[in-house]
Short mmCIF file of C-alpha atoms and ligand atoms in Angstrom, two decimals:
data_model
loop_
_atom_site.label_atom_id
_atom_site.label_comp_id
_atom_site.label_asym_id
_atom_site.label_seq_id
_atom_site.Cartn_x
_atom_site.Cartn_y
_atom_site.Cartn_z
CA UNK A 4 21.97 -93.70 -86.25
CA UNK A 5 20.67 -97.17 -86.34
CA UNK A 6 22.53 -100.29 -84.53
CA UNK A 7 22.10 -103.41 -85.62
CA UNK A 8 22.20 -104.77 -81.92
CA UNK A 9 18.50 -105.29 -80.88
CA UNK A 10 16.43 -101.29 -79.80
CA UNK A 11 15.31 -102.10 -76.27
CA UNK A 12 13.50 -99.21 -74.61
CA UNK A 13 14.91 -97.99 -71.38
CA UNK A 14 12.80 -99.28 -68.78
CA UNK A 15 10.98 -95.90 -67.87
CA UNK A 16 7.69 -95.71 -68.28
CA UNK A 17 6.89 -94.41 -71.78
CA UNK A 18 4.43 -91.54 -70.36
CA UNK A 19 7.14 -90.32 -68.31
CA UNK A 20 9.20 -89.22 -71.00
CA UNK A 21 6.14 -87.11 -72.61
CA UNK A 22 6.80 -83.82 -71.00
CA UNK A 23 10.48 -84.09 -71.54
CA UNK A 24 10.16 -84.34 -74.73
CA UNK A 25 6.84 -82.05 -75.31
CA UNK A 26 6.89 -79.80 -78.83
CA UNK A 27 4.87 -76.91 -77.45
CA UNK A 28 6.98 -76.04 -74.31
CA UNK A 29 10.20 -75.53 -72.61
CA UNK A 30 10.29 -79.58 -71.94
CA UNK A 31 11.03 -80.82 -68.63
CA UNK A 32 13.92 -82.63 -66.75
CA UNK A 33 14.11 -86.27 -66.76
CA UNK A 34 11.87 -88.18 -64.50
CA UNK A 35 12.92 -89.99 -61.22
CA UNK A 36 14.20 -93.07 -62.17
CA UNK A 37 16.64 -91.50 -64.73
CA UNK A 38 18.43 -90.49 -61.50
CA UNK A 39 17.73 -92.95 -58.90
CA UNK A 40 17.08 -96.77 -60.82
CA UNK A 41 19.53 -99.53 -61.17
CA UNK A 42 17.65 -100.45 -63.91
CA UNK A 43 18.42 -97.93 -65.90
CA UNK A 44 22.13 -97.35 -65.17
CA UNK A 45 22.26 -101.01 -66.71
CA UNK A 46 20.18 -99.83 -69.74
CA UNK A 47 22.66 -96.91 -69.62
CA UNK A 48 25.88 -98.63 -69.77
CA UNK A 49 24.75 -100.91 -72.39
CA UNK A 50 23.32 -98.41 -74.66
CA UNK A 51 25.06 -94.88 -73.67
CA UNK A 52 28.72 -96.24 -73.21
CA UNK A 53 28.87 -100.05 -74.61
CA UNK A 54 27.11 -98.77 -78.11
CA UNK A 55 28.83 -95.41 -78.55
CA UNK A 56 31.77 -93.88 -78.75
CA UNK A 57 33.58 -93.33 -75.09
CA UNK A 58 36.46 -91.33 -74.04
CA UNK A 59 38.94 -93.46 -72.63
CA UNK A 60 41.59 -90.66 -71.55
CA UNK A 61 44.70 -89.33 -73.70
CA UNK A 62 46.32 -91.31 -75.59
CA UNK A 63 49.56 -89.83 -74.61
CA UNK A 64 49.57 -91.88 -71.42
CA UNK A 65 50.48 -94.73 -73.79
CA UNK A 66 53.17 -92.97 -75.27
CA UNK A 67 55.54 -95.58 -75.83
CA UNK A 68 55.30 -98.87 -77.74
CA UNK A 69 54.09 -101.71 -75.03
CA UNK A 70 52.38 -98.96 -72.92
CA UNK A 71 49.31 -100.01 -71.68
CA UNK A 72 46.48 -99.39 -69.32
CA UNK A 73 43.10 -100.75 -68.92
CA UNK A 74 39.71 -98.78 -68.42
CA UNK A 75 36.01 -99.59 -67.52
CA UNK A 76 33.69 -98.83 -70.34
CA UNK A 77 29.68 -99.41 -69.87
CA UNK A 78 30.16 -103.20 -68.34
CA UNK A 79 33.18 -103.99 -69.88
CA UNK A 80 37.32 -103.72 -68.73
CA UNK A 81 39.38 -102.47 -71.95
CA UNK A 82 43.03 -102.77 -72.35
CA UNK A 83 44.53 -100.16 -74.50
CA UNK A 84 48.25 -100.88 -75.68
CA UNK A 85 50.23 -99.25 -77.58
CA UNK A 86 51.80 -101.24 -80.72
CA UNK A 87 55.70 -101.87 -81.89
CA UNK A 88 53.60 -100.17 -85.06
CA UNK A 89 53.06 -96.91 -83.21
CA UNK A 90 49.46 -97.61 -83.26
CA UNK A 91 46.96 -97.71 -79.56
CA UNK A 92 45.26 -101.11 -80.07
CA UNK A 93 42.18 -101.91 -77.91
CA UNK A 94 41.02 -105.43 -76.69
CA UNK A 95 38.42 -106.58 -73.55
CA UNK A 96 40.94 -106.94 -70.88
CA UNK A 97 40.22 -110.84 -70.98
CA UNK A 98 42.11 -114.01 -71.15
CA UNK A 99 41.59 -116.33 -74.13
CA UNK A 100 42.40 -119.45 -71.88
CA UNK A 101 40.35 -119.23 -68.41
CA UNK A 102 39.03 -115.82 -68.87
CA UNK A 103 41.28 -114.26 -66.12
CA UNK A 104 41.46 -110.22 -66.12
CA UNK A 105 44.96 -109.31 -67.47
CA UNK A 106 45.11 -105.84 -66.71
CA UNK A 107 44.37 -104.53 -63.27
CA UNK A 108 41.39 -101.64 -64.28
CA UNK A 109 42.18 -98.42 -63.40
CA UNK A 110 45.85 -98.37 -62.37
CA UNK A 111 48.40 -96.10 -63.90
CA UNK A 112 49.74 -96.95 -67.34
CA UNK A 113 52.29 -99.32 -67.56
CA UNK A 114 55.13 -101.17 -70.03
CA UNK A 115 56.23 -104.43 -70.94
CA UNK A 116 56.83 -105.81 -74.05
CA UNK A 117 54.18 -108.33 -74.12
CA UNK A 118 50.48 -109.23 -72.15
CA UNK A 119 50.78 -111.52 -69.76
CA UNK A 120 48.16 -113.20 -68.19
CA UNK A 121 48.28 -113.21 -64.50
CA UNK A 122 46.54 -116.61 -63.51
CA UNK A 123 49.18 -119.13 -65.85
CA UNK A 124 51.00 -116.83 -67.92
CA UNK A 125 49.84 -116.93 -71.54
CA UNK A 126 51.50 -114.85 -73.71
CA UNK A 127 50.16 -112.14 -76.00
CA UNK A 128 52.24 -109.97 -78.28
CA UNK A 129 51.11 -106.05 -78.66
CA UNK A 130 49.36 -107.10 -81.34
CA UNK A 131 47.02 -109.41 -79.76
CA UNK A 132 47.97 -112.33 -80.93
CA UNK A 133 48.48 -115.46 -78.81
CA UNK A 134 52.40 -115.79 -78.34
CA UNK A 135 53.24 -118.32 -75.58
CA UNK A 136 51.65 -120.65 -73.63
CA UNK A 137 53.85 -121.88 -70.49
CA UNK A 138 53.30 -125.49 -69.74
CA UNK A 139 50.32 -126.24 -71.45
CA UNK A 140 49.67 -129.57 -73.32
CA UNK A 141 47.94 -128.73 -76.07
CA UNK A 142 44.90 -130.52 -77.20
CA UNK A 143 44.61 -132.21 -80.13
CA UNK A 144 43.90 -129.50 -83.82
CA UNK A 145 45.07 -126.63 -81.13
CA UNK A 146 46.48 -123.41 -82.94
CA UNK A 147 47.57 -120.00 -80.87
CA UNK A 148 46.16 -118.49 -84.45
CA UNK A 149 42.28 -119.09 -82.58
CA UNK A 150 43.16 -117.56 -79.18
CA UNK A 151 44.01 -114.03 -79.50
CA UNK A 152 42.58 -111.36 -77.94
CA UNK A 153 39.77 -110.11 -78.84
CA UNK A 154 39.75 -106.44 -80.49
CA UNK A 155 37.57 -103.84 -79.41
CA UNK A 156 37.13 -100.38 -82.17
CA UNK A 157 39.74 -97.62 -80.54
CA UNK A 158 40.76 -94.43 -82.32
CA UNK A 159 42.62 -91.61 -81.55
CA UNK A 160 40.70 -88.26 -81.66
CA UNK A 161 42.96 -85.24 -81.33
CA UNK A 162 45.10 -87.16 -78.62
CA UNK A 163 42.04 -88.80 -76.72
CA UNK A 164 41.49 -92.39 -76.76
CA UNK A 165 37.61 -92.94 -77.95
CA UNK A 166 36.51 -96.74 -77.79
CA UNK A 167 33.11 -98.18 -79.08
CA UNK A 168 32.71 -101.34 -76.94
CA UNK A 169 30.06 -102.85 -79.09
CA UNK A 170 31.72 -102.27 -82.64
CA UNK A 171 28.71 -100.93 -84.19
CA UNK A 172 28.72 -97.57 -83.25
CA UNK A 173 28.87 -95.17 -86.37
CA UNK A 174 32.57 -94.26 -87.46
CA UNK A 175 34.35 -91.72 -85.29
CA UNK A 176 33.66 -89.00 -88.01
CA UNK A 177 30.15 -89.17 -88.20
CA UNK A 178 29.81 -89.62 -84.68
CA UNK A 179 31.33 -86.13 -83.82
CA UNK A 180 30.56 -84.62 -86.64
CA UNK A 181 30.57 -80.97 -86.74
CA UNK A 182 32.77 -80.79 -83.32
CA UNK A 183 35.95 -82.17 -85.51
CA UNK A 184 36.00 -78.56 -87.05
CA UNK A 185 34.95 -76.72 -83.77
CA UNK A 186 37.93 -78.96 -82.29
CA UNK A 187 40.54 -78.46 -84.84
CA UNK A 188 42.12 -74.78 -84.09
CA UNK A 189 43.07 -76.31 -80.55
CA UNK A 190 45.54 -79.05 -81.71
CA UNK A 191 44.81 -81.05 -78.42
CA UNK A 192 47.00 -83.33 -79.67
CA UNK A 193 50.05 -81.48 -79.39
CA UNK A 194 48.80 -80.00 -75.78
CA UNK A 195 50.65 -81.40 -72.73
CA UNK A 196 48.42 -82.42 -69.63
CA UNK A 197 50.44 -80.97 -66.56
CA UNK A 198 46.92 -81.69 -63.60
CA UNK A 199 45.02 -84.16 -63.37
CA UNK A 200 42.01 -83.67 -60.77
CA UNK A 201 40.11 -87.06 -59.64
CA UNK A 202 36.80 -86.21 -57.68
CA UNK A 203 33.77 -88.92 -56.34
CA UNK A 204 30.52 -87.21 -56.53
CA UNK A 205 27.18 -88.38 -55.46
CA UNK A 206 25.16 -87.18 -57.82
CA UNK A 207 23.43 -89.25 -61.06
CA UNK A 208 26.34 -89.19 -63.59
CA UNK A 209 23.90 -87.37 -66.09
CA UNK A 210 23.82 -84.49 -63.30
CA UNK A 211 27.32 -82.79 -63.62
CA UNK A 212 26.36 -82.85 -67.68
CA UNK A 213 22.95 -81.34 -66.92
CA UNK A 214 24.93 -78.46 -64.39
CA UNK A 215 27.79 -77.88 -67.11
CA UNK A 216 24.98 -76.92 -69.87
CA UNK A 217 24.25 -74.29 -68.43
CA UNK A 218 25.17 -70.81 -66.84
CA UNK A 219 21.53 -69.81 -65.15
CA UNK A 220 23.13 -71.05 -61.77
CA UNK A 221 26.68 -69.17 -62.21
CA UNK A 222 25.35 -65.83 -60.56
CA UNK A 223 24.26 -67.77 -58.08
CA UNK A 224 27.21 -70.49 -57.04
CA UNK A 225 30.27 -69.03 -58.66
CA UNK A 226 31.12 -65.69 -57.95
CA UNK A 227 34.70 -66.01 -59.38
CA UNK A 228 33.56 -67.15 -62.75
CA UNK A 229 31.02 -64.29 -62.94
CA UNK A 230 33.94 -62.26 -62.72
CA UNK A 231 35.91 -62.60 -65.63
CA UNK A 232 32.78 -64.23 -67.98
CA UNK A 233 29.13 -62.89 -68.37
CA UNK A 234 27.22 -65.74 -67.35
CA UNK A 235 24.27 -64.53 -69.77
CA UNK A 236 27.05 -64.77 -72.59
CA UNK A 237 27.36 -66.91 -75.77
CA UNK A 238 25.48 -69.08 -77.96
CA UNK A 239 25.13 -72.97 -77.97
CA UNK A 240 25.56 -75.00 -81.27
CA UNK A 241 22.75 -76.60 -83.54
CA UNK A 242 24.94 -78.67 -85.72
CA UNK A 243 25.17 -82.33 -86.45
CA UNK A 244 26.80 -84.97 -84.15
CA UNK A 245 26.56 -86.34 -80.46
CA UNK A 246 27.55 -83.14 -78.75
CA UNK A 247 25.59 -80.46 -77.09
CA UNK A 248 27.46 -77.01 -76.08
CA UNK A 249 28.46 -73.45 -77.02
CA UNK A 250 30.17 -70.19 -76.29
CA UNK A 251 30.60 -67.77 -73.54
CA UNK A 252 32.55 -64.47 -73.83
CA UNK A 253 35.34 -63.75 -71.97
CA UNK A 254 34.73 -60.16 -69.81
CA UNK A 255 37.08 -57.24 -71.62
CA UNK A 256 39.80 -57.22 -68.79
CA UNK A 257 39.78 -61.34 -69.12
CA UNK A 258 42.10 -63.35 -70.63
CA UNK A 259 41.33 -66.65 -69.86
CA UNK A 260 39.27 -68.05 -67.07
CA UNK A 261 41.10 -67.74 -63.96
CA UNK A 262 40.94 -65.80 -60.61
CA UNK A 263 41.98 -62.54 -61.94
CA UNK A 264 41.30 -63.19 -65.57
CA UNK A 265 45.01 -62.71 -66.26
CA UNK A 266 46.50 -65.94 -68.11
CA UNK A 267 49.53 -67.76 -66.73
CA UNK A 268 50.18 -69.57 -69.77
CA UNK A 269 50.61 -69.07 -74.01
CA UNK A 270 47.59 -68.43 -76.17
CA UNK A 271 47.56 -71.27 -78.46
CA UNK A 272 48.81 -70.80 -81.93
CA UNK A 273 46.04 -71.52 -84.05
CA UNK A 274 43.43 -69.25 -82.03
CA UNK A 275 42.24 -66.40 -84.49
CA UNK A 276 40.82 -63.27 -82.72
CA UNK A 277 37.39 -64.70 -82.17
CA UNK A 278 38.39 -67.81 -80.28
CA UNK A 279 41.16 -65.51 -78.22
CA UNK A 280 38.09 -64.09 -76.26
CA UNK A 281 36.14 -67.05 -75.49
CA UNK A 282 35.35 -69.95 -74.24
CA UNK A 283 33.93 -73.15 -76.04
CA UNK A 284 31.93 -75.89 -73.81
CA UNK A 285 30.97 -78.99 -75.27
CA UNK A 286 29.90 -82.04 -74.07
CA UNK A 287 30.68 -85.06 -76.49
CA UNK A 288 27.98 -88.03 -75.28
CA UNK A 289 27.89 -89.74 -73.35
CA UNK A 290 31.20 -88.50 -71.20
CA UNK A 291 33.52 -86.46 -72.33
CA UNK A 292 33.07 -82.17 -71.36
CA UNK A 293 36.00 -80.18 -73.53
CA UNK A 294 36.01 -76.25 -72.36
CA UNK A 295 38.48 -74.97 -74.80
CA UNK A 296 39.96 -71.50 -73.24
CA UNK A 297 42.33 -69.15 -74.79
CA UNK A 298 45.54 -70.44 -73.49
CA UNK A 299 43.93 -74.78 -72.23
CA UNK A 300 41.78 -76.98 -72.78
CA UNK A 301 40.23 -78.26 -69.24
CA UNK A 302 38.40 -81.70 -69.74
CA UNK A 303 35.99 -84.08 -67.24
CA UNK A 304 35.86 -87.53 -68.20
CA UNK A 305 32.71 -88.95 -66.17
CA UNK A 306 32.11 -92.49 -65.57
CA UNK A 307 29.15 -93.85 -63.48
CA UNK A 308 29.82 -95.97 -60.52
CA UNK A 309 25.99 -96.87 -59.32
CA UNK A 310 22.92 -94.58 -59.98
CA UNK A 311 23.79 -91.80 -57.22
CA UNK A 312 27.51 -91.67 -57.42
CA UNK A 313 29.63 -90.77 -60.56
CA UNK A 314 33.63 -90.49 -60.89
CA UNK A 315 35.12 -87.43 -62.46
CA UNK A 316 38.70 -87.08 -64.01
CA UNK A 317 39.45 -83.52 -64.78
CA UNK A 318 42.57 -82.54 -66.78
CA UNK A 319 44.12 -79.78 -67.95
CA UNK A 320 46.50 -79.20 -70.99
CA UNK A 321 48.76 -76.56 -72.18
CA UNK A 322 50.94 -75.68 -75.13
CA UNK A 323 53.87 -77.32 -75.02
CA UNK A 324 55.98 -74.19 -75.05
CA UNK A 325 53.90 -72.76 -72.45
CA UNK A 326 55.05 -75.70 -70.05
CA UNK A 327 58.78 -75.49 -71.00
CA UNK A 328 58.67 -71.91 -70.50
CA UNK A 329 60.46 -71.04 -66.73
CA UNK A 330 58.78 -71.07 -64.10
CA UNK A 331 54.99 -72.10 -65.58
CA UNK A 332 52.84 -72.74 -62.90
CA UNK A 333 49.47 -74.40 -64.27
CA UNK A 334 47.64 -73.18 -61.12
CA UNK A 335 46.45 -70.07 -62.38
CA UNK A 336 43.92 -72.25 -64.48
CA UNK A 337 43.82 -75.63 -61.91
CA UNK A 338 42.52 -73.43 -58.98
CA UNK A 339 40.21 -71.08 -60.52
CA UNK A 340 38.47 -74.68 -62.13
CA UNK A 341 38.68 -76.84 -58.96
CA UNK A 342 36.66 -74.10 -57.06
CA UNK A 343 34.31 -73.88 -59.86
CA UNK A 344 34.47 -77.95 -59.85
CA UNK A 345 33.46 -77.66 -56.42
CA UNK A 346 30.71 -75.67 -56.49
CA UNK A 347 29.45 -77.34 -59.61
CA UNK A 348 28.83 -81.02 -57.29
CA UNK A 349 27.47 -79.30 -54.29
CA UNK A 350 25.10 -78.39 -56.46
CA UNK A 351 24.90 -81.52 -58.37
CA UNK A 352 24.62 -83.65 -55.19
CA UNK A 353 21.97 -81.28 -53.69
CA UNK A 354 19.81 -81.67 -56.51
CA UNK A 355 20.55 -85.73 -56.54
CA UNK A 356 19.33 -85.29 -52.92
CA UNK A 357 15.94 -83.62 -54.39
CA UNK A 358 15.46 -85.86 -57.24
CA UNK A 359 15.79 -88.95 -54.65
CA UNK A 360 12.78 -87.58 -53.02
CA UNK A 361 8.82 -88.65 -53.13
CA UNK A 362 8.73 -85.03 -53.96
CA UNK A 363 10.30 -84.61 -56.70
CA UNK A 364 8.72 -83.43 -59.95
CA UNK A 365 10.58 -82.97 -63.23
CA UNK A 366 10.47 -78.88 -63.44
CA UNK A 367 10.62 -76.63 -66.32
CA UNK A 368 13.84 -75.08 -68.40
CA UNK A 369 14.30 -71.13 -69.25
CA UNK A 370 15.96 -70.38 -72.22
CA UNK A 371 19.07 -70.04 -70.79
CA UNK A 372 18.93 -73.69 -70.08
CA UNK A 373 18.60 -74.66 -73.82
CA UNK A 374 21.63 -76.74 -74.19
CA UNK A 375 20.42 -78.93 -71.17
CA UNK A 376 16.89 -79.32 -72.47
CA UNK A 377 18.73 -80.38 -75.58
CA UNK A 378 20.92 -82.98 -73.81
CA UNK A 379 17.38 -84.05 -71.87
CA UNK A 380 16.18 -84.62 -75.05
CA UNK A 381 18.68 -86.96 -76.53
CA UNK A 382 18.89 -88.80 -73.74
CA UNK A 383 14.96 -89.41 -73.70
CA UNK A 384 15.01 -90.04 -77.11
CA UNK A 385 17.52 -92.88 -76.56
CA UNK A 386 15.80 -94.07 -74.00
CA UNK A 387 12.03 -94.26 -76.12
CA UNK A 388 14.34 -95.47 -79.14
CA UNK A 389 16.39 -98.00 -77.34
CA UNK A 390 19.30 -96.06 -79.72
CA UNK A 391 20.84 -92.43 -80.13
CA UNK A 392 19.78 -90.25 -82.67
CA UNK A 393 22.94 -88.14 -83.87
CA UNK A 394 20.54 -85.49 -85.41
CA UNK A 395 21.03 -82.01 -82.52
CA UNK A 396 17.78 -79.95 -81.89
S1 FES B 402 43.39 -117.55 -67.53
FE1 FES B 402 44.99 -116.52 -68.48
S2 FES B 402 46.56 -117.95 -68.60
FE2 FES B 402 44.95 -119.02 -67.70
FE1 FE2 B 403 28.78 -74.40 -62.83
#
């Protein structure tokens, strides 16, 4: 993928990013200021999340026409909406008059019929377009026509949200490229989110993605998952698009993932016998982790809030008739996950601790850690390219 937006290099120096990316070895993780720099955060948010395409949550929190809700993406605020026209419409979350926000960021969905600016109430149909404007005298050659708000790319993507800030991004299909098929059996669009987990972590946001990519640590931090999963289980994906992930078996008395292995829930409809005995983890760059069971689909949504601290949103979404069904409790999957969750950023914050340190030196991967030296790789390719390369391996 090429941008047409200027390929600054992340500032790292360049012979930093040799070992990670070295041809005759295992590679090695990213050095210290990947973790630790302000720097690059900014470099991050301009050119991981402003110039690619970020989850921005489900789209069936805007479910209704006038529906909307606005999210941080890279540096920007985004207000999604949804349309009179059924469609989710996305625009920076920005007055066309004195530049006021006019969505409070991060606050539960809402509905009106129109965007209303806070600071002198402009008007702005669902469309965008400039409607009223209270009071004003207009100067002279003045026409609403000019002032509406300006759209940012938004998609749907089997019922997430995905918005490209910068509006040069590749389109959606190219971008996840082989995971549309991997995706498809799932219909996430049709699945109902009953839990939604938030959790503050301090730990690099890249971190949690590193820990997911991986099962070397499971034997050692999650008992419970070891249980009803071979952590040595699986294989990871070489196919094109931004993603990195792969499969892990479910054990034969298993399933789904959960305490006892026993499900709670429906098996989705479109599973064939394969996909009914394991699990697929994929991470879609930069933020979005899908694990795809059996009966749900658990997701993390990550956003970074300064170079040692990362937000997490984790969901979890079942059939639709599973929900309806009496007496579904979604537990059976929420606790067995928010343990694992838990385990997962002790770890992650323990090894933010060590990478913080004078001490630290970027270590070696096994092969069981191939998935992570692949997502070390893309990253340090972006960063040495000043762009993502789509192209896995
Ligand atoms: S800044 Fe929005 S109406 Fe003035
Ligand atoms: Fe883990």
């Amino acid at each position: 993928m090429t941008t047409t937006l200027p390929a600054t290099p992340a500032p790292i120096p360049r012979d930093a990013l040799v070992p990670v990316l070295d041809p005759t070895g295992s590679g090695r993780m990213l050095p210290q200021e990947a973790y630790t720099s302000d720097d690059v955060l900014t470099w991050e948010r301009e050119h991981f999340f402003a110039r690619t395409w970020v989850c921005a949550g489900r789209s069936a929190d805007l479910a209704t026409p006038g529906d909307r809700r606005a999210v941080s993406i890279g540096d920007d605020s985004v207000v999604l909406v949804r349309g009179d026209d059924g469609q989710v419409r996305a625009f920076y979350n920005v007055c066309r008059h004195r530049g006021h926000e006019l969505v409070p960021c991060g606050a539960a969905a809402s509905r009106r019929n129109a965007i209303h600016c806070p600071y002198h109430a402009w008007t702005y149909s669902l469309d965008g377009s400039l409607r009223a404007t209270p009071r004003f005298d207009e100067p002279p050659g003045f026409d609403k026509a000019d002032f509406g708000l300006v759209p940012v790319r938004a998609e749907e993507w089997h019922g997430w949200v995905m918005v490209n800030v910068s509006g040069d991004a590749p389109p959606l299909a190219e971008y996840v490229g082989a995971l549309d098929e991997i995706v498809a059996p799932y219909e996430c669009e049709r699945l109902v989110a009953t839990t939604t987990h938030e959790y503050e972590l301090g730990a690099n946001w890249k971190l949690p993605l590193e820990n997911y990519h991986e099962c070397y640590h499971c034997p050692a931090i999650h008992p419970e998952l070891c249980v009803v999963s071979p952590p040595a289980s699986g294989d990871n994906y070489d196919l094109p698009g931004a993603f990195i992930g792969g499969t892990m078996d479910l054990e034969p008395h298993a399933e789904t993932m959960s305490m006892t292995g026993a499900s709670g829930g429906v098996v989705l409809r479109g599973l064939d016998a394969t996909l009914r005995r394991q699990v697929i983890y994929v991470g879609v760059f930069p933020n979005l982790l899908l694990s795809l069971h059996p009966d749900y689909v658990m997701t993390h949504r990550i956003e970074p809030r300064s170079p040692s601290r990362s937000w997490v949103e984790c969901q979890w979404l079942f059939a639709p008739e599973a929900v309806e069904s009496d007496g579904f409790d979604p537990s059976y999957a929420v606790d067995f996950w928010d343990v694992t969750n838990r385990q997962d950023w002790h770890a992650c914050e323990g090894v933010q601790r060590g990478v913080s340190s004078r001490g630290y030196r970027p270590g070696p991967f096994s092969e069981a850690e191939d998935a992570v030296q692949q997502f070390v790789t893309f990253v340090a390719r972006g960063y040495l390219g000043g762009t993502l390369s789509l192209a896995n391996g």
